[in-house]
Amino acid sequence: MKKSSITSFILLFIVFPSFVGCYSLFLDKIEANSNSGITGNGEEASEVKFSSNPLNDRSDIVYRPIESTLNLSRIGERTLEPSVNATNTVEYNLITGTERVLSKHSPFPSTFQSTVEPFEGILDTNYWIEDSSEEEGGGLKASYVFPPDDRQKITSVTDFPWRTICKLYIETQDSSYYIGSGAIIDDFHVLTAGHCVYIHEAGGWASEIIVIPGMDGNYEPYGRAYSTNLRSFTGWIDNELSEHDLGVITLDRSIGQLTGWMGRQTEAFSSSVYTGQLSLAGYPGDLDSGESMYFDSDTGDRADQYNHWYWMDMAAGQSGSPVWRYDGNHRYILSINAYEFAGGLDANMGTRLDSNKFNQINTWLAEDNSTVVGDKPDLLDRDFDSGVSVTEVIKGETNIEIYSDVKNEGTIAASSFEVSFYLSENTAISSFDYLIGNVTINSLDPYNYVASDWAGVIPINIPDGSYYVGWIIDSGNDINEFNEYNNNVFLNSPKIEVVSPIPDFVGFIIGLSVIIGIIALISIAFILKSKRTSDLRSFESNNTAQRELPRTTSYSDVMTQYEPEGFKFCPICGYKRRFKARFCVNCGYKLDTYWE
């Protein structure tokens, strides 16, 4: 092989691998850019969005009806001992974790009963409505729907009085989770069942209760309020007596100012108000997973000193629902829904607001009203349609959009604040993570939301890797909020991949490799052509005698001399000619020249 051929081969062997490697990097860069929002056909790619997972998200928590905590084998079997004052107040402060018992200053009126009739054949509660044929003897149970089921779903949850009906999310001391119902009764108090605030089978006092007025699925028109103080009676706390199964929740904000509240009324238990047309509304767990409000209206059956029976349908999850009457002008709560007589053998039952409880509730509200609940904003993620536009980005080059909304569940407007966006290696988003950008929100009215989307490129100083996307609302702590612990949010989605851009010198190498490759190909082509020319010259040198033949030499003599063994070649270029061809198809030489 000639020296020039060897040189070209070595050059190609060295350059080609680096050319292929750089070209691969180049393709990777193109692919990453194509993933940033443009599809292969040049159209804009669809957005990749994932749900966010703020601290107040309930999607990973399994909630059970609060009625499942009731030990119904004991309820109703209690009798009030003469020495026991079942209406002493028991108060629990959720902030300090302290409990205190307050003695009642006035004795029971002489007309009050001291005992109630026991119930037998008690069945355990579960989420579903039991078939009445399976129930024997009757007894207390958590819920019953009298056939036909005529409960009506309430969709106009912002109308009065529906906006005063509350969904309760209850967390207990043993970290169990339950659902219940309640009713707002003033600026910042909710009336509910005693077993919604003190859960005997789950460690006692609830550790937290989230109150959502007028909730309808994911729609929370008045946001949320949180419990700060709980109250009930010693009859429920110490003896688990259904006669005193009533509780009041003190809230951290004056949400009742917006929702309003129904009135309360007490009459002698023999009054016709307890047997007339009545209404009940709450959040039954057997319909729409307990996330929708349902209403039923029917007649009352009877009342005694402590309890009230009625024929409205109810189900597990509606403990704490208000039972009220409408006099044509106003609505008055008479009782709090709690139980039913098993199998529909008797009417459903609640705790009646007798004169003692009626007055005691008024005392509780007045005690709290001496300390004014301050109005504040409460900023948190709306948890709706949050996400990112891409999942693979090149630092400093790929444009990425992050979608989020901020809502204000407080009672007053929030002034200017910032939302800061981060990349994090874990889901605990903090200011120690990698900051990628900020968005300023100028103001946000209560019970409203605003888009807080951010768009830009990932800073070049962030290391390559896989990251969660998250953000911190009011990252500068400029707003004094009700809850300062619900501002950190992360996307519950696949991590985004962050890669470095291709350095400039790599681009230079790519260009140089292309040029060298082209030169190498040209060199190889030139070498091959030179070799062919050399071979032709060698052939002509070996056939000099042919060119010196006299012109009178016959064609047959030429063919005999220069085409031995029947092979026929052009005497000029050596190309094999076609059979009986008169001209060489390669060089065009006229083969019969020698004998003309």
PDB file of N, CA, C and O in Angstrom, residues 536-592:
ATOM      1  N   LEU A 536      -3.454   2.296 -14.940  1.00  0.00           N
ATOM      2  CA  LEU A 536      -3.651   2.454 -16.381  1.00  0.00           C
ATOM      3  C   LEU A 536      -2.331   2.700 -17.085  1.00  0.00           C
ATOM      4  O   LEU A 536      -2.075   2.167 -18.163  1.00  0.00           O
ATOM      5  N   ARG A 537      -1.512   3.538 -16.447  1.00  0.00           N
ATOM      6  CA  ARG A 537      -0.211   3.802 -17.062  1.00  0.00           C
ATOM      7  C   ARG A 537       0.637   2.542 -17.127  1.00  0.00           C
ATOM      8  O   ARG A 537       1.357   2.295 -18.090  1.00  0.00           O
ATOM      9  N   SER A 538       0.561   1.733 -16.117  1.00  0.00           N
ATOM     10  CA  SER A 538       1.317   0.478 -16.106  1.00  0.00           C
ATOM     11  C   SER A 538       0.830  -0.442 -17.208  1.00  0.00           C
ATOM     12  O   SER A 538       1.609  -1.100 -17.884  1.00  0.00           O
ATOM     13  N   PHE A 539      -0.484  -0.455 -17.385  1.00  0.00           N
ATOM     14  CA  PHE A 539      -1.046  -1.292 -18.440  1.00  0.00           C
ATOM     15  C   PHE A 539      -0.580  -0.818 -19.811  1.00  0.00           C
ATOM     16  O   PHE A 539      -0.226  -1.616 -20.669  1.00  0.00           O
ATOM     17  N   GLU A 540      -0.584   0.508 -20.009  1.00  0.00           N
ATOM     18  CA  GLU A 540      -0.157   1.039 -21.314  1.00  0.00           C
ATOM     19  C   GLU A 540       1.304   0.741 -21.579  1.00  0.00           C
ATOM     20  O   GLU A 540       1.724   0.463 -22.692  1.00  0.00           O
ATOM     21  N   SER A 541       2.115   0.804 -20.495  1.00  0.00           N
ATOM     22  CA  SER A 541       3.553   0.516 -20.670  1.00  0.00           C
ATOM     23  C   SER A 541       3.769  -0.921 -21.087  1.00  0.00           C
ATOM     24  O   SER A 541       4.649  -1.223 -21.886  1.00  0.00           O
ATOM     25  N   ASN A 542       2.931  -1.788 -20.577  1.00  0.00           N
ATOM     26  CA  ASN A 542       3.075  -3.209 -20.900  1.00  0.00           C
ATOM     27  C   ASN A 542       2.521  -3.537 -22.264  1.00  0.00           C
ATOM     28  O   ASN A 542       2.674  -4.652 -22.753  1.00  0.00           O
ATOM     29  N   ASN A 543       1.835  -2.613 -22.884  1.00  0.00           N
ATOM     30  CA  ASN A 543       1.229  -2.893 -24.191  1.00  0.00           C
ATOM     31  C   ASN A 543       1.738  -1.924 -25.257  1.00  0.00           C
ATOM     32  O   ASN A 543       0.994  -1.504 -26.141  1.00  0.00           O
ATOM     33  N   THR A 544       2.999  -1.522 -25.120  1.00  0.00           N
ATOM     34  CA  THR A 544       3.582  -0.575 -26.091  1.00  0.00           C
ATOM     35  C   THR A 544       3.606  -1.176 -27.505  1.00  0.00           C
ATOM     36  O   THR A 544       3.375  -0.496 -28.496  1.00  0.00           O
ATOM     37  N   ALA A 545       3.830  -2.464 -27.530  1.00  0.00           N
ATOM     38  CA  ALA A 545       3.905  -3.118 -28.840  1.00  0.00           C
ATOM     39  C   ALA A 545       2.614  -2.984 -29.604  1.00  0.00           C
ATOM     40  O   ALA A 545       2.605  -2.899 -30.832  1.00  0.00           O
ATOM     41  N   GLN A 546       1.506  -2.984 -28.880  1.00  0.00           N
ATOM     42  CA  GLN A 546       0.209  -2.863 -29.555  1.00  0.00           C
ATOM     43  C   GLN A 546       0.112  -1.538 -30.286  1.00  0.00           C
ATOM     44  O   GLN A 546      -0.389  -1.477 -31.399  1.00  0.00           O
ATOM     45  N   ARG A 547       0.582  -0.422 -29.643  1.00  0.00           N
ATOM     46  CA  ARG A 547       0.457   0.887 -30.264  1.00  0.00           C
ATOM     47  C   ARG A 547       1.357   1.009 -31.499  1.00  0.00           C
ATOM     48  O   ARG A 547       1.134   1.840 -32.348  1.00  0.00           O
ATOM     49  N   GLU A 548       2.418   0.168 -31.560  1.00  0.00           N
ATOM     50  CA  GLU A 548       3.347   0.253 -32.687  1.00  0.00           C
ATOM     51  C   GLU A 548       2.987  -0.665 -33.849  1.00  0.00           C
ATOM     52  O   GLU A 548       3.710  -0.794 -34.823  1.00  0.00           O
ATOM     53  N   LEU A 549       1.888  -1.359 -33.746  1.00  0.00           N
ATOM     54  CA  LEU A 549       1.465  -2.236 -34.838  1.00  0.00           C
ATOM     55  C   LEU A 549       1.137  -1.399 -36.084  1.00  0.00           C
ATOM     56  O   LEU A 549       0.599  -0.292 -35.948  1.00  0.00           O
ATOM     57  N   PRO A 550       1.440  -1.894 -37.218  1.00  0.00           N
ATOM     58  CA  PRO A 550       1.090  -1.181 -38.449  1.00  0.00           C
ATOM     59  C   PRO A 550      -0.425  -1.105 -38.597  1.00  0.00           C
ATOM     60  O   PRO A 550      -1.153  -1.964 -38.125  1.00  0.00           O
ATOM     61  N   ARG A 551      -0.883  -0.061 -39.275  1.00  0.00           N
ATOM     62  CA  ARG A 551      -2.305   0.164 -39.444  1.00  0.00           C
ATOM     63  C   ARG A 551      -2.948  -0.934 -40.287  1.00  0.00           C
ATOM     64  O   ARG A 551      -4.143  -1.118 -40.259  1.00  0.00           O
ATOM     65  N   THR A 552      -2.166  -1.670 -41.018  1.00  0.00           N
ATOM     66  CA  THR A 552      -2.736  -2.699 -41.900  1.00  0.00           C
ATOM     67  C   THR A 552      -2.966  -4.004 -41.166  1.00  0.00           C
ATOM     68  O   THR A 552      -3.470  -4.953 -41.732  1.00  0.00           O
ATOM     69  N   THR A 553      -2.532  -4.009 -39.851  1.00  0.00           N
ATOM     70  CA  THR A 553      -2.730  -5.240 -39.086  1.00  0.00           C
ATOM     71  C   THR A 553      -4.213  -5.519 -38.967  1.00  0.00           C
ATOM     72  O   THR A 553      -5.004  -4.622 -38.685  1.00  0.00           O
ATOM     73  N   SER A 554      -4.538  -6.741 -39.184  1.00  0.00           N
ATOM     74  CA  SER A 554      -5.963  -7.090 -39.177  1.00  0.00           C
ATOM     75  C   SER A 554      -6.497  -7.158 -37.749  1.00  0.00           C
ATOM     76  O   SER A 554      -5.753  -7.338 -36.787  1.00  0.00           O
ATOM     77  N   TYR A 555      -7.805  -7.044 -37.696  1.00  0.00           N
ATOM     78  CA  TYR A 555      -8.491  -7.093 -36.388  1.00  0.00           C
ATOM     79  C   TYR A 555      -8.276  -8.449 -35.723  1.00  0.00           C
ATOM     80  O   TYR A 555      -8.064  -8.535 -34.520  1.00  0.00           O
ATOM     81  N   SER A 556      -8.322  -9.471 -36.480  1.00  0.00           N
ATOM     82  CA  SER A 556      -8.137 -10.822 -35.924  1.00  0.00           C
ATOM     83  C   SER A 556      -6.745 -10.990 -35.361  1.00  0.00           C
ATOM     84  O   SER A 556      -6.565 -11.656 -34.336  1.00  0.00           O
ATOM     85  N   ASP A 557      -5.698 -10.344 -36.041  1.00  0.00           N
ATOM     86  CA  ASP A 557      -4.333 -10.422 -35.510  1.00  0.00           C
ATOM     87  C   ASP A 557      -4.251  -9.711 -34.167  1.00  0.00           C
ATOM     88  O   ASP A 557      -3.584 -10.181 -33.240  1.00  0.00           O
ATOM     89  N   VAL A 558      -4.881  -8.560 -34.083  1.00  0.00           N
ATOM     90  CA  VAL A 558      -4.847  -7.823 -32.816  1.00  0.00           C
ATOM     91  C   VAL A 558      -5.494  -8.643 -31.708  1.00  0.00           C
ATOM     92  O   VAL A 558      -4.987  -8.754 -30.601  1.00  0.00           O
ATOM     93  N   MET A 559      -6.672  -9.168 -31.984  1.00  0.00           N
ATOM     94  CA  MET A 559      -7.390  -9.924 -30.974  1.00  0.00           C
ATOM     95  C   MET A 559      -6.612 -11.153 -30.561  1.00  0.00           C
ATOM     96  O   MET A 559      -6.623 -11.578 -29.404  1.00  0.00           O
ATOM     97  N   THR A 560      -5.922 -11.759 -31.533  1.00  0.00           N
ATOM     98  CA  THR A 560      -5.134 -12.961 -31.224  1.00  0.00           C
ATOM     99  C   THR A 560      -3.977 -12.605 -30.314  1.00  0.00           C
ATOM    100  O   THR A 560      -3.659 -13.336 -29.370  1.00  0.00           O
ATOM    101  N   GLN A 561      -3.330 -11.448 -30.557  1.00  0.00           N
ATOM    102  CA  GLN A 561      -2.151 -11.068 -29.767  1.00  0.00           C
ATOM    103  C   GLN A 561      -2.505 -10.513 -28.404  1.00  0.00           C
ATOM    104  O   GLN A 561      -1.836 -10.803 -27.420  1.00  0.00           O
ATOM    105  N   TYR A 562      -3.542  -9.688 -28.352  1.00  0.00           N
ATOM    106  CA  TYR A 562      -3.841  -8.981 -27.103  1.00  0.00           C
ATOM    107  C   TYR A 562      -5.065  -9.524 -26.340  1.00  0.00           C
ATOM    108  O   TYR A 562      -5.436  -9.006 -25.324  1.00  0.00           O
ATOM    109  N   GLU A 563      -5.655 -10.537 -26.901  1.00  0.00           N
ATOM    110  CA  GLU A 563      -6.780 -11.139 -26.194  1.00  0.00           C
ATOM    111  C   GLU A 563      -6.582 -12.642 -26.146  1.00  0.00           C
ATOM    112  O   GLU A 563      -7.307 -13.425 -26.758  1.00  0.00           O
ATOM    113  N   PRO A 564      -5.513 -13.050 -25.431  1.00  0.00           N
ATOM    114  CA  PRO A 564      -5.237 -14.493 -25.327  1.00  0.00           C
ATOM    115  C   PRO A 564      -6.352 -15.196 -24.581  1.00  0.00           C
ATOM    116  O   PRO A 564      -7.042 -14.618 -23.753  1.00  0.00           O
ATOM    117  N   GLU A 565      -6.505 -16.480 -24.915  1.00  0.00           N
ATOM    118  CA  GLU A 565      -7.478 -17.360 -24.252  1.00  0.00           C
ATOM    119  C   GLU A 565      -8.896 -16.797 -24.332  1.00  0.00           C
ATOM    120  O   GLU A 565      -9.725 -17.015 -23.469  1.00  0.00           O
ATOM    121  N   GLY A 566      -9.162 -16.022 -25.346  1.00  0.00           N
ATOM    122  CA  GLY A 566     -10.523 -15.560 -25.592  1.00  0.00           C
ATOM    123  C   GLY A 566     -10.943 -14.348 -24.800  1.00  0.00           C
ATOM    124  O   GLY A 566     -12.068 -13.886 -24.942  1.00  0.00           O
ATOM    125  N   PHE A 567     -10.075 -13.782 -23.877  1.00  0.00           N
ATOM    126  CA  PHE A 567     -10.435 -12.567 -23.140  1.00  0.00           C
ATOM    127  C   PHE A 567     -10.289 -11.375 -24.045  1.00  0.00           C
ATOM    128  O   PHE A 567      -9.338 -11.283 -24.810  1.00  0.00           O
ATOM    129  N   LYS A 568     -11.182 -10.462 -23.950  1.00  0.00           N
ATOM    130  CA  LYS A 568     -11.189  -9.286 -24.816  1.00  0.00           C
ATOM    131  C   LYS A 568     -11.073  -8.051 -23.953  1.00  0.00           C
ATOM    132  O   LYS A 568     -11.981  -7.747 -23.172  1.00  0.00           O
ATOM    133  N   PHE A 569      -9.968  -7.319 -24.076  1.00  0.00           N
ATOM    134  CA  PHE A 569      -9.711  -6.113 -23.294  1.00  0.00           C
ATOM    135  C   PHE A 569      -9.370  -4.976 -24.230  1.00  0.00           C
ATOM    136  O   PHE A 569      -8.811  -5.172 -25.308  1.00  0.00           O
ATOM    137  N   CYS A 570      -9.696  -3.766 -23.780  1.00  0.00           N
ATOM    138  CA  CYS A 570      -9.325  -2.578 -24.535  1.00  0.00           C
ATOM    139  C   CYS A 570      -7.819  -2.415 -24.452  1.00  0.00           C
ATOM    140  O   CYS A 570      -7.253  -2.447 -23.361  1.00  0.00           O
ATOM    141  N   PRO A 571      -7.135  -2.242 -25.592  1.00  0.00           N
ATOM    142  CA  PRO A 571      -5.664  -2.106 -25.560  1.00  0.00           C
ATOM    143  C   PRO A 571      -5.208  -0.793 -24.929  1.00  0.00           C
ATOM    144  O   PRO A 571      -4.040  -0.636 -24.622  1.00  0.00           O
ATOM    145  N   ILE A 572      -6.122   0.169 -24.710  1.00  0.00           N
ATOM    146  CA  ILE A 572      -5.744   1.459 -24.156  1.00  0.00           C
ATOM    147  C   ILE A 572      -5.938   1.487 -22.638  1.00  0.00           C
ATOM    148  O   ILE A 572      -5.024   1.792 -21.878  1.00  0.00           O
ATOM    149  N   CYS A 573      -7.180   1.165 -22.156  1.00  0.00           N
ATOM    150  CA  CYS A 573      -7.455   1.262 -20.712  1.00  0.00           C
ATOM    151  C   CYS A 573      -7.526  -0.081 -20.029  1.00  0.00           C
ATOM    152  O   CYS A 573      -7.598  -0.169 -18.795  1.00  0.00           O
ATOM    153  N   GLY A 574      -7.505  -1.162 -20.825  1.00  0.00           N
ATOM    154  CA  GLY A 574      -7.530  -2.489 -20.233  1.00  0.00           C
ATOM    155  C   GLY A 574      -8.905  -2.929 -19.778  1.00  0.00           C
ATOM    156  O   GLY A 574      -9.040  -3.982 -19.147  1.00  0.00           O
ATOM    157  N   TYR A 575      -9.947  -2.159 -20.079  1.00  0.00           N
ATOM    158  CA  TYR A 575     -11.295  -2.495 -19.629  1.00  0.00           C
ATOM    159  C   TYR A 575     -11.841  -3.624 -20.488  1.00  0.00           C
ATOM    160  O   TYR A 575     -11.684  -3.641 -21.702  1.00  0.00           O
ATOM    161  N   LYS A 576     -12.501  -4.578 -19.855  1.00  0.00           N
ATOM    162  CA  LYS A 576     -13.047  -5.716 -20.591  1.00  0.00           C
ATOM    163  C   LYS A 576     -14.193  -5.238 -21.469  1.00  0.00           C
ATOM    164  O   LYS A 576     -15.136  -4.646 -20.978  1.00  0.00           O
ATOM    165  N   ARG A 577     -14.071  -5.512 -22.769  1.00  0.00           N
ATOM    166  CA  ARG A 577     -15.087  -5.003 -23.679  1.00  0.00           C
ATOM    167  C   ARG A 577     -16.217  -6.010 -23.813  1.00  0.00           C
ATOM    168  O   ARG A 577     -16.074  -7.179 -23.486  1.00  0.00           O
ATOM    169  N   ARG A 578     -17.336  -5.487 -24.301  1.00  0.00           N
ATOM    170  CA  ARG A 578     -18.469  -6.347 -24.571  1.00  0.00           C
ATOM    171  C   ARG A 578     -18.203  -7.180 -25.823  1.00  0.00           C
ATOM    172  O   ARG A 578     -17.425  -6.802 -26.679  1.00  0.00           O
ATOM    173  N   PHE A 579     -18.922  -8.257 -25.897  1.00  0.00           N
ATOM    174  CA  PHE A 579     -18.718  -9.153 -27.039  1.00  0.00           C
ATOM    175  C   PHE A 579     -19.056  -8.444 -28.346  1.00  0.00           C
ATOM    176  O   PHE A 579     -20.142  -7.880 -28.496  1.00  0.00           O
ATOM    177  N   LYS A 580     -18.090  -8.473 -29.284  1.00  0.00           N
ATOM    178  CA  LYS A 580     -18.195  -7.864 -30.607  1.00  0.00           C
ATOM    179  C   LYS A 580     -18.423  -6.351 -30.571  1.00  0.00           C
ATOM    180  O   LYS A 580     -18.914  -5.775 -31.535  1.00  0.00           O
ATOM    181  N   ALA A 581     -18.058  -5.702 -29.432  1.00  0.00           N
ATOM    182  CA  ALA A 581     -18.217  -4.252 -29.364  1.00  0.00           C
ATOM    183  C   ALA A 581     -17.157  -3.583 -30.219  1.00  0.00           C
ATOM    184  O   ALA A 581     -16.016  -4.040 -30.284  1.00  0.00           O
ATOM    185  N   ARG A 582     -17.487  -2.466 -30.906  1.00  0.00           N
ATOM    186  CA  ARG A 582     -16.551  -1.763 -31.759  1.00  0.00           C
ATOM    187  C   ARG A 582     -15.867  -0.629 -31.025  1.00  0.00           C
ATOM    188  O   ARG A 582     -14.844  -0.128 -31.479  1.00  0.00           O
ATOM    189  N   PHE A 583     -16.415  -0.222 -29.884  1.00  0.00           N
ATOM    190  CA  PHE A 583     -15.828   0.855 -29.078  1.00  0.00           C
ATOM    191  C   PHE A 583     -15.736   0.393 -27.635  1.00  0.00           C
ATOM    192  O   PHE A 583     -16.593  -0.348 -27.140  1.00  0.00           O
ATOM    193  N   CYS A 584     -14.714   0.884 -26.938  1.00  0.00           N
ATOM    194  CA  CYS A 584     -14.559   0.594 -25.489  1.00  0.00           C
ATOM    195  C   CYS A 584     -15.600   1.417 -24.713  1.00  0.00           C
ATOM    196  O   CYS A 584     -15.674   2.635 -24.881  1.00  0.00           O
ATOM    197  N   VAL A 585     -16.400   0.747 -23.891  1.00  0.00           N
ATOM    198  CA  VAL A 585     -17.441   1.445 -23.156  1.00  0.00           C
ATOM    199  C   VAL A 585     -16.865   2.280 -22.019  1.00  0.00           C
ATOM    200  O   VAL A 585     -17.554   3.121 -21.453  1.00  0.00           O
ATOM    201  N   ASN A 586     -15.587   2.090 -21.700  1.00  0.00           N
ATOM    202  CA  ASN A 586     -14.971   2.834 -20.601  1.00  0.00           C
ATOM    203  C   ASN A 586     -14.292   4.100 -21.074  1.00  0.00           C
ATOM    204  O   ASN A 586     -14.544   5.178 -20.561  1.00  0.00           O
ATOM    205  N   CYS A 587     -13.394   3.943 -22.115  1.00  0.00           N
ATOM    206  CA  CYS A 587     -12.648   5.122 -22.569  1.00  0.00           C
ATOM    207  C   CYS A 587     -13.072   5.614 -23.955  1.00  0.00           C
ATOM    208  O   CYS A 587     -12.617   6.651 -24.424  1.00  0.00           O
ATOM    209  N   GLY A 588     -13.965   4.848 -24.619  1.00  0.00           N
ATOM    210  CA  GLY A 588     -14.459   5.269 -25.927  1.00  0.00           C
ATOM    211  C   GLY A 588     -13.507   4.987 -27.091  1.00  0.00           C
ATOM    212  O   GLY A 588     -13.754   5.427 -28.210  1.00  0.00           O
ATOM    213  N   TYR A 589     -12.434   4.263 -26.851  1.00  0.00           N
ATOM    214  CA  TYR A 589     -11.454   3.976 -27.915  1.00  0.00           C
ATOM    215  C   TYR A 589     -12.089   3.104 -28.989  1.00  0.00           C
ATOM    216  O   TYR A 589     -12.774   2.114 -28.677  1.00  0.00           O
ATOM    217  N   LYS A 590     -11.813   3.489 -30.284  1.00  0.00           N
ATOM    218  CA  LYS A 590     -12.356   2.717 -31.401  1.00  0.00           C
ATOM    219  C   LYS A 590     -11.457   1.511 -31.636  1.00  0.00           C
ATOM    220  O   LYS A 590     -10.300   1.642 -32.018  1.00  0.00           O
ATOM    221  N   LEU A 591     -12.041   0.342 -31.366  1.00  0.00           N
ATOM    222  CA  LEU A 591     -11.220  -0.868 -31.320  1.00  0.00           C
ATOM    223  C   LEU A 591     -10.751  -1.316 -32.695  1.00  0.00           C
ATOM    224  O   LEU A 591      -9.782  -2.065 -32.810  1.00  0.00           O
ATOM    225  N   ASP A 592     -11.385  -0.858 -33.755  1.00  0.00           N
ATOM    226  CA  ASP A 592     -10.956  -1.311 -35.079  1.00  0.00           C
ATOM    227  C   ASP A 592      -9.989  -0.327 -35.732  1.00  0.00           C
ATOM    228  O   ASP A 592      -9.703  -0.396 -36.933  1.00  0.00           O
TER     229      ASP A 592
END
